């Protein structure tokens, strides 16, 4: 299948998903119809372009998932994976990933997997458990991993994840949607880099909807959060979305004095950031050799919007910032470029760029399989160029 064919399929799939999205929300609310799909709204964004010099190119890709539905270590995981972060410590890859152990996108826990080559993976343990059965009073039905960061100040690993409650139809909310997303921080019990293998203890909520939330942030609450150091400060990309009426999934920029802060201050000029004007979730930030910053993120293309150009099928998004605050508009990177490696019907969340000794980067991602209702983990090697 050529690129043109995949683009046609991607556009058709977007229309189907957009229609399904509206019908699901309508059914959850007992409504016969909803307003049109989420529009690219005018938040007076700084009109930066996508003409940054850094480019990612796929140089190697697996023809099948590296963690699929037949893996021996699934531990009862029925539906697959969604969101995750990969780091490499002393030659070992560590993947902290959301496992959809029950219903897809409804029952999630966070697990730790390891590998020596990013191809053969072993499940280590469950890091954060959850209580299945989404409801308006259950804030722990699903836990989506956001970041695993080593804090040089405390010499400990910090794990960030988001949890939600379900909607309350009695209060005009959609039963099958997420509400009031809150970002939790958990800290490794053992100090040092080796603590990545140990237990993590919850240290409380670092960001949630409050009086400081800006007008683009919606009912979903904080749906993504990734902190990274910039000079003597910490910066985070934080995301949100409004269900009714539907609005774009966007991200903003916030800063704090330390990684353990619970006082993240939103940067007014970056509320929201112009990286994407329709859909961006779960960005993961890396510092590049040239000193700039790169974010890779989920650029899933629903709901379809006529005034926003669709991204290519089977792609993730990426963007660059020179100062860690002001981000360029993003680009798309197709991660399944050949017919023999196009095993996915829906590429979802990238799991970060892991630098390799030869100058390339390993990138894992979650994607729904073509022939099975399972979201597997794929792998590509990418190369960074500047031109």
PDB file of C-alpha atoms in Angstrom, residues 34-249:
ATOM      1  CA  UNK A  34     -24.774  17.238  19.219  1.00  0.00           C
ATOM      2  CA  UNK A  35     -23.184  20.380  17.818  1.00  0.00           C
ATOM      3  CA  UNK A  36     -20.652  19.890  15.041  1.00  0.00           C
ATOM      4  CA  UNK A  37     -17.181  18.471  15.662  1.00  0.00           C
ATOM      5  CA  UNK A  38     -14.533  20.321  17.613  1.00  0.00           C
ATOM      6  CA  UNK A  39     -13.443  23.376  15.695  1.00  0.00           C
ATOM      7  CA  UNK A  40     -10.027  24.961  15.587  1.00  0.00           C
ATOM      8  CA  UNK A  41     -10.900  27.872  17.848  1.00  0.00           C
ATOM      9  CA  UNK A  42      -9.260  31.278  17.773  1.00  0.00           C
ATOM     10  CA  UNK A  43      -7.383  31.791  21.034  1.00  0.00           C
ATOM     11  CA  UNK A  44      -5.241  34.554  19.476  1.00  0.00           C
ATOM     12  CA  UNK A  45      -2.288  32.190  19.234  1.00  0.00           C
ATOM     13  CA  UNK A  46       1.111  33.495  18.264  1.00  0.00           C
ATOM     14  CA  UNK A  47       1.194  32.493  14.558  1.00  0.00           C
ATOM     15  CA  UNK A  48       4.527  30.671  14.549  1.00  0.00           C
ATOM     16  CA  UNK A  49       5.221  28.457  11.581  1.00  0.00           C
ATOM     17  CA  UNK A  50       6.518  24.892  11.279  1.00  0.00           C
ATOM     18  CA  UNK A  51       9.749  25.847   9.518  1.00  0.00           C
ATOM     19  CA  UNK A  52      12.154  24.691  12.212  1.00  0.00           C
ATOM     20  CA  UNK A  53      15.323  23.058  10.900  1.00  0.00           C
ATOM     21  CA  UNK A  54      15.181  19.814  12.921  1.00  0.00           C
ATOM     22  CA  UNK A  55      13.609  16.860  11.138  1.00  0.00           C
ATOM     23  CA  UNK A  56      12.967  13.254  12.147  1.00  0.00           C
ATOM     24  CA  UNK A  57      13.277  10.441   9.619  1.00  0.00           C
ATOM     25  CA  UNK A  58      12.484   6.757  10.167  1.00  0.00           C
ATOM     26  CA  UNK A  59      15.552   4.610   9.458  1.00  0.00           C
ATOM     27  CA  UNK A  60      14.393   1.246  10.831  1.00  0.00           C
ATOM     28  CA  UNK A  61      10.995  -0.179  11.796  1.00  0.00           C
ATOM     29  CA  UNK A  62       9.637  -3.445  13.126  1.00  0.00           C
ATOM     30  CA  UNK A  63       7.283  -5.372  10.878  1.00  0.00           C
ATOM     31  CA  UNK A  64       5.201  -6.446  13.884  1.00  0.00           C
ATOM     32  CA  UNK A  65       4.564  -5.155  17.410  1.00  0.00           C
ATOM     33  CA  UNK A  66       7.343  -5.676  19.948  1.00  0.00           C
ATOM     34  CA  UNK A  67       4.672  -6.219  22.621  1.00  0.00           C
ATOM     35  CA  UNK A  68       1.533  -7.723  21.127  1.00  0.00           C
ATOM     36  CA  UNK A  69      -1.518  -9.764  22.108  1.00  0.00           C
ATOM     37  CA  UNK A  70       0.447 -13.033  22.191  1.00  0.00           C
ATOM     38  CA  UNK A  71       3.194 -11.839  24.535  1.00  0.00           C
ATOM     39  CA  UNK A  72       3.744 -14.197  27.465  1.00  0.00           C
ATOM     40  CA  UNK A  73       4.004 -11.361  30.001  1.00  0.00           C
ATOM     41  CA  UNK A  74       0.688  -9.575  29.543  1.00  0.00           C
ATOM     42  CA  UNK A  75      -0.483 -10.486  33.078  1.00  0.00           C
ATOM     43  CA  UNK A  76      -4.131 -10.547  32.101  1.00  0.00           C
ATOM     44  CA  UNK A  77      -3.957  -7.417  29.946  1.00  0.00           C
ATOM     45  CA  UNK A  78      -6.925  -7.882  27.590  1.00  0.00           C
ATOM     46  CA  UNK A  79      -6.956  -4.699  25.507  1.00  0.00           C
ATOM     47  CA  UNK A  80      -3.337  -3.535  25.217  1.00  0.00           C
ATOM     48  CA  UNK A  81      -1.461  -0.326  25.927  1.00  0.00           C
ATOM     49  CA  UNK A  82      -1.968   3.430  25.910  1.00  0.00           C
ATOM     50  CA  UNK A  83       0.459   6.207  26.915  1.00  0.00           C
ATOM     51  CA  UNK A  84       3.949   5.426  28.133  1.00  0.00           C
ATOM     52  CA  UNK A  85       7.471   6.750  28.630  1.00  0.00           C
ATOM     53  CA  UNK A  86      10.759   5.029  27.770  1.00  0.00           C
ATOM     54  CA  UNK A  87      14.173   5.749  29.318  1.00  0.00           C
ATOM     55  CA  UNK A  88      17.510   3.944  29.102  1.00  0.00           C
ATOM     56  CA  UNK A  89      19.575   3.420  32.268  1.00  0.00           C
ATOM     57  CA  UNK A  90      22.929   1.589  32.254  1.00  0.00           C
ATOM     58  CA  UNK A  91      22.135  -0.099  28.944  1.00  0.00           C
ATOM     59  CA  UNK A  92      18.637  -1.259  29.942  1.00  0.00           C
ATOM     60  CA  UNK A  93      15.435   0.155  28.463  1.00  0.00           C
ATOM     61  CA  UNK A  94      12.698   0.909  30.984  1.00  0.00           C
ATOM     62  CA  UNK A  95       9.125   1.339  29.761  1.00  0.00           C
ATOM     63  CA  UNK A  96       6.484   2.750  32.099  1.00  0.00           C
ATOM     64  CA  UNK A  97       3.231   2.146  30.268  1.00  0.00           C
ATOM     65  CA  UNK A  98      -0.515   2.199  30.710  1.00  0.00           C
ATOM     66  CA  UNK A  99      -2.074  -1.267  30.464  1.00  0.00           C
ATOM     67  CA  UNK A 100      -5.729  -1.450  29.423  1.00  0.00           C
ATOM     68  CA  UNK A 101      -6.257  -4.605  31.457  1.00  0.00           C
ATOM     69  CA  UNK A 102     -10.046  -4.598  30.948  1.00  0.00           C
ATOM     70  CA  UNK A 103     -12.127  -2.447  28.659  1.00  0.00           C
ATOM     71  CA  UNK A 104     -10.077  -0.324  26.231  1.00  0.00           C
ATOM     72  CA  UNK A 105      -9.478   3.221  27.478  1.00  0.00           C
ATOM     73  CA  UNK A 106     -11.621   2.565  30.555  1.00  0.00           C
ATOM     74  CA  UNK A 107      -9.640   0.220  32.829  1.00  0.00           C
ATOM     75  CA  UNK A 108      -5.977   1.222  33.079  1.00  0.00           C
ATOM     76  CA  UNK A 109      -3.082   0.469  35.389  1.00  0.00           C
ATOM     77  CA  UNK A 110       0.595   1.469  35.108  1.00  0.00           C
ATOM     78  CA  UNK A 111       3.259  -1.216  34.658  1.00  0.00           C
ATOM     79  CA  UNK A 112       7.056  -1.351  34.378  1.00  0.00           C
ATOM     80  CA  UNK A 113       8.656  -3.329  31.525  1.00  0.00           C
ATOM     81  CA  UNK A 114      12.377  -3.785  30.746  1.00  0.00           C
ATOM     82  CA  UNK A 115      14.447  -4.804  27.735  1.00  0.00           C
ATOM     83  CA  UNK A 116      18.091  -4.979  26.673  1.00  0.00           C
ATOM     84  CA  UNK A 117      17.381  -4.215  23.002  1.00  0.00           C
ATOM     85  CA  UNK A 118      13.940  -2.506  22.909  1.00  0.00           C
ATOM     86  CA  UNK A 119      12.624  -5.549  21.019  1.00  0.00           C
ATOM     87  CA  UNK A 120      12.347  -8.393  23.543  1.00  0.00           C
ATOM     88  CA  UNK A 121      10.471  -7.107  26.581  1.00  0.00           C
ATOM     89  CA  UNK A 122       9.856  -8.503  30.069  1.00  0.00           C
ATOM     90  CA  UNK A 123       7.107  -7.288  32.358  1.00  0.00           C
ATOM     91  CA  UNK A 124       8.557  -6.388  35.745  1.00  0.00           C
ATOM     92  CA  UNK A 125       5.673  -5.271  37.943  1.00  0.00           C
ATOM     93  CA  UNK A 126       2.534  -3.168  38.349  1.00  0.00           C
ATOM     94  CA  UNK A 127       3.492   0.297  39.590  1.00  0.00           C
ATOM     95  CA  UNK A 128       0.069   1.912  40.053  1.00  0.00           C
ATOM     96  CA  UNK A 129      -3.128  -0.129  40.336  1.00  0.00           C
ATOM     97  CA  UNK A 130      -6.656   1.121  39.703  1.00  0.00           C
ATOM     98  CA  UNK A 131     -10.242   0.370  40.647  1.00  0.00           C
ATOM     99  CA  UNK A 132     -12.219  -0.623  37.527  1.00  0.00           C
ATOM    100  CA  UNK A 133     -15.758   0.600  36.877  1.00  0.00           C
ATOM    101  CA  UNK A 134     -15.813   4.218  35.802  1.00  0.00           C
ATOM    102  CA  UNK A 135     -18.290   6.356  37.757  1.00  0.00           C
ATOM    103  CA  UNK A 136     -18.799   9.927  38.869  1.00  0.00           C
ATOM    104  CA  UNK A 137     -17.417   9.079  42.322  1.00  0.00           C
ATOM    105  CA  UNK A 138     -14.501   6.819  41.341  1.00  0.00           C
ATOM    106  CA  UNK A 139     -11.369   8.915  40.736  1.00  0.00           C
ATOM    107  CA  UNK A 140      -9.164   5.829  40.359  1.00  0.00           C
ATOM    108  CA  UNK A 141     -10.793   3.796  37.584  1.00  0.00           C
ATOM    109  CA  UNK A 142      -7.991   4.587  35.147  1.00  0.00           C
ATOM    110  CA  UNK A 143      -4.427   5.801  35.580  1.00  0.00           C
ATOM    111  CA  UNK A 144      -2.555   7.101  32.538  1.00  0.00           C
ATOM    112  CA  UNK A 145       1.226   7.432  32.843  1.00  0.00           C
ATOM    113  CA  UNK A 146       2.660  10.816  31.829  1.00  0.00           C
ATOM    114  CA  UNK A 147       6.340  11.047  32.746  1.00  0.00           C
ATOM    115  CA  UNK A 148       9.244   9.347  34.505  1.00  0.00           C
ATOM    116  CA  UNK A 149      11.867  11.947  35.460  1.00  0.00           C
ATOM    117  CA  UNK A 150      15.081  11.683  37.492  1.00  0.00           C
ATOM    118  CA  UNK A 151      15.358  14.672  39.828  1.00  0.00           C
ATOM    119  CA  UNK A 152      19.022  15.613  40.302  1.00  0.00           C
ATOM    120  CA  UNK A 153      18.100  17.627  43.379  1.00  0.00           C
ATOM    121  CA  UNK A 154      16.540  14.769  45.338  1.00  0.00           C
ATOM    122  CA  UNK A 155      18.410  12.005  43.444  1.00  0.00           C
ATOM    123  CA  UNK A 156      15.171  10.084  42.970  1.00  0.00           C
ATOM    124  CA  UNK A 157      12.925   9.069  40.101  1.00  0.00           C
ATOM    125  CA  UNK A 158       9.568  10.826  39.916  1.00  0.00           C
ATOM    126  CA  UNK A 159       6.578   9.250  38.166  1.00  0.00           C
ATOM    127  CA  UNK A 160       3.697  11.454  37.003  1.00  0.00           C
ATOM    128  CA  UNK A 161       0.280  10.127  36.036  1.00  0.00           C
ATOM    129  CA  UNK A 162      -3.277  11.365  35.503  1.00  0.00           C
ATOM    130  CA  UNK A 163      -6.460   9.978  37.041  1.00  0.00           C
ATOM    131  CA  UNK A 164     -10.082  10.895  36.276  1.00  0.00           C
ATOM    132  CA  UNK A 165     -13.642  10.348  37.411  1.00  0.00           C
ATOM    133  CA  UNK A 166     -16.484   9.423  35.087  1.00  0.00           C
ATOM    134  CA  UNK A 167     -19.344  11.705  34.159  1.00  0.00           C
ATOM    135  CA  UNK A 168     -22.664  12.139  35.970  1.00  0.00           C
ATOM    136  CA  UNK A 169     -25.650  12.165  33.568  1.00  0.00           C
ATOM    137  CA  UNK A 170     -27.780  13.577  36.398  1.00  0.00           C
ATOM    138  CA  UNK A 171     -25.608  16.696  36.249  1.00  0.00           C
ATOM    139  CA  UNK A 172     -25.540  16.942  32.454  1.00  0.00           C
ATOM    140  CA  UNK A 173     -22.239  15.104  32.041  1.00  0.00           C
ATOM    141  CA  UNK A 174     -21.395  12.305  29.611  1.00  0.00           C
ATOM    142  CA  UNK A 175     -21.264   8.967  31.433  1.00  0.00           C
ATOM    143  CA  UNK A 176     -18.475   7.521  29.271  1.00  0.00           C
ATOM    144  CA  UNK A 177     -16.200  10.570  29.311  1.00  0.00           C
ATOM    145  CA  UNK A 178     -13.374  11.576  31.659  1.00  0.00           C
ATOM    146  CA  UNK A 179     -13.757  14.509  34.059  1.00  0.00           C
ATOM    147  CA  UNK A 180     -11.576  16.493  36.485  1.00  0.00           C
ATOM    148  CA  UNK A 181      -8.255  14.992  35.453  1.00  0.00           C
ATOM    149  CA  UNK A 182      -5.647  15.444  38.202  1.00  0.00           C
ATOM    150  CA  UNK A 183      -1.884  14.926  37.883  1.00  0.00           C
ATOM    151  CA  UNK A 184      -0.305  12.789  40.615  1.00  0.00           C
ATOM    152  CA  UNK A 185       3.389  12.468  41.478  1.00  0.00           C
ATOM    153  CA  UNK A 186       4.899   9.268  42.867  1.00  0.00           C
ATOM    154  CA  UNK A 187       8.500   9.035  44.113  1.00  0.00           C
ATOM    155  CA  UNK A 188      10.870   6.066  44.022  1.00  0.00           C
ATOM    156  CA  UNK A 189      11.477   4.611  47.473  1.00  0.00           C
ATOM    157  CA  UNK A 190      15.169   4.031  46.696  1.00  0.00           C
ATOM    158  CA  UNK A 191      17.509   6.940  45.854  1.00  0.00           C
ATOM    159  CA  UNK A 192      19.797   6.930  42.823  1.00  0.00           C
ATOM    160  CA  UNK A 193      19.298   5.776  39.240  1.00  0.00           C
ATOM    161  CA  UNK A 194      18.859   2.159  40.419  1.00  0.00           C
ATOM    162  CA  UNK A 195      15.682   3.243  42.186  1.00  0.00           C
ATOM    163  CA  UNK A 196      13.881   3.010  38.856  1.00  0.00           C
ATOM    164  CA  UNK A 197      13.486  -0.722  39.567  1.00  0.00           C
ATOM    165  CA  UNK A 198      11.891  -0.266  42.959  1.00  0.00           C
ATOM    166  CA  UNK A 199       8.589   0.700  44.460  1.00  0.00           C
ATOM    167  CA  UNK A 200       7.060   4.179  44.085  1.00  0.00           C
ATOM    168  CA  UNK A 201       5.128   5.987  46.809  1.00  0.00           C
ATOM    169  CA  UNK A 202       2.444   8.509  45.935  1.00  0.00           C
ATOM    170  CA  UNK A 203       3.393  12.083  46.868  1.00  0.00           C
ATOM    171  CA  UNK A 204       0.148  13.888  46.064  1.00  0.00           C
ATOM    172  CA  UNK A 205      -1.448  15.958  43.294  1.00  0.00           C
ATOM    173  CA  UNK A 206       0.666  18.545  41.475  1.00  0.00           C
ATOM    174  CA  UNK A 207      -1.908  20.034  39.063  1.00  0.00           C
ATOM    175  CA  UNK A 208      -5.699  19.892  38.775  1.00  0.00           C
ATOM    176  CA  UNK A 209      -8.548  22.151  37.607  1.00  0.00           C
ATOM    177  CA  UNK A 210      -8.734  25.219  39.843  1.00  0.00           C
ATOM    178  CA  UNK A 211      -9.154  29.000  39.785  1.00  0.00           C
ATOM    179  CA  UNK A 212      -5.932  29.303  37.775  1.00  0.00           C
ATOM    180  CA  UNK A 213      -7.244  27.206  34.863  1.00  0.00           C
ATOM    181  CA  UNK A 214      -7.488  29.317  31.709  1.00  0.00           C
ATOM    182  CA  UNK A 215     -10.479  29.526  29.381  1.00  0.00           C
ATOM    183  CA  UNK A 216      -9.317  26.880  26.884  1.00  0.00           C
ATOM    184  CA  UNK A 217      -9.070  24.246  29.656  1.00  0.00           C
ATOM    185  CA  UNK A 218     -12.233  22.174  29.853  1.00  0.00           C
ATOM    186  CA  UNK A 219     -14.248  19.496  31.596  1.00  0.00           C
ATOM    187  CA  UNK A 220     -11.637  16.781  31.100  1.00  0.00           C
ATOM    188  CA  UNK A 221      -9.387  18.587  33.546  1.00  0.00           C
ATOM    189  CA  UNK A 222      -5.645  18.121  33.105  1.00  0.00           C
ATOM    190  CA  UNK A 223      -5.365  15.330  30.516  1.00  0.00           C
ATOM    191  CA  UNK A 224      -1.582  15.346  30.084  1.00  0.00           C
ATOM    192  CA  UNK A 225       1.481  16.698  31.878  1.00  0.00           C
ATOM    193  CA  UNK A 226       5.181  16.434  31.096  1.00  0.00           C
ATOM    194  CA  UNK A 227       7.831  18.379  33.091  1.00  0.00           C
ATOM    195  CA  UNK A 228      11.388  19.095  31.884  1.00  0.00           C
ATOM    196  CA  UNK A 229      14.251  21.279  33.187  1.00  0.00           C
ATOM    197  CA  UNK A 230      15.058  24.598  31.501  1.00  0.00           C
ATOM    198  CA  UNK A 231      17.941  26.405  33.171  1.00  0.00           C
ATOM    199  CA  UNK A 232      17.222  26.649  36.894  1.00  0.00           C
ATOM    200  CA  UNK A 233      13.452  26.246  36.369  1.00  0.00           C
ATOM    201  CA  UNK A 234      11.091  23.428  35.490  1.00  0.00           C
ATOM    202  CA  UNK A 235       8.661  23.742  32.590  1.00  0.00           C
ATOM    203  CA  UNK A 236       5.664  21.518  31.832  1.00  0.00           C
ATOM    204  CA  UNK A 237       3.385  21.015  28.860  1.00  0.00           C
ATOM    205  CA  UNK A 238      -0.116  20.477  30.285  1.00  0.00           C
ATOM    206  CA  UNK A 239      -3.203  19.530  28.278  1.00  0.00           C
ATOM    207  CA  UNK A 240      -6.977  19.727  28.479  1.00  0.00           C
ATOM    208  CA  UNK A 241     -10.257  19.406  26.510  1.00  0.00           C
ATOM    209  CA  UNK A 242     -13.935  20.311  26.807  1.00  0.00           C
ATOM    210  CA  UNK A 243     -16.512  17.614  26.037  1.00  0.00           C
ATOM    211  CA  UNK A 244     -19.715  19.631  25.681  1.00  0.00           C
ATOM    212  CA  UNK A 245     -19.661  21.584  23.496  1.00  0.00           C
ATOM    213  CA  UNK A 246     -16.729  19.735  21.906  1.00  0.00           C
ATOM    214  CA  UNK A 247     -13.501  21.719  21.751  1.00  0.00           C
ATOM    215  CA  UNK A 248      -9.951  20.957  20.579  1.00  0.00           C
ATOM    216  CA  UNK A 249      -7.458  18.965  22.623  1.00  0.00           C
TER     217      UNK A 249
END
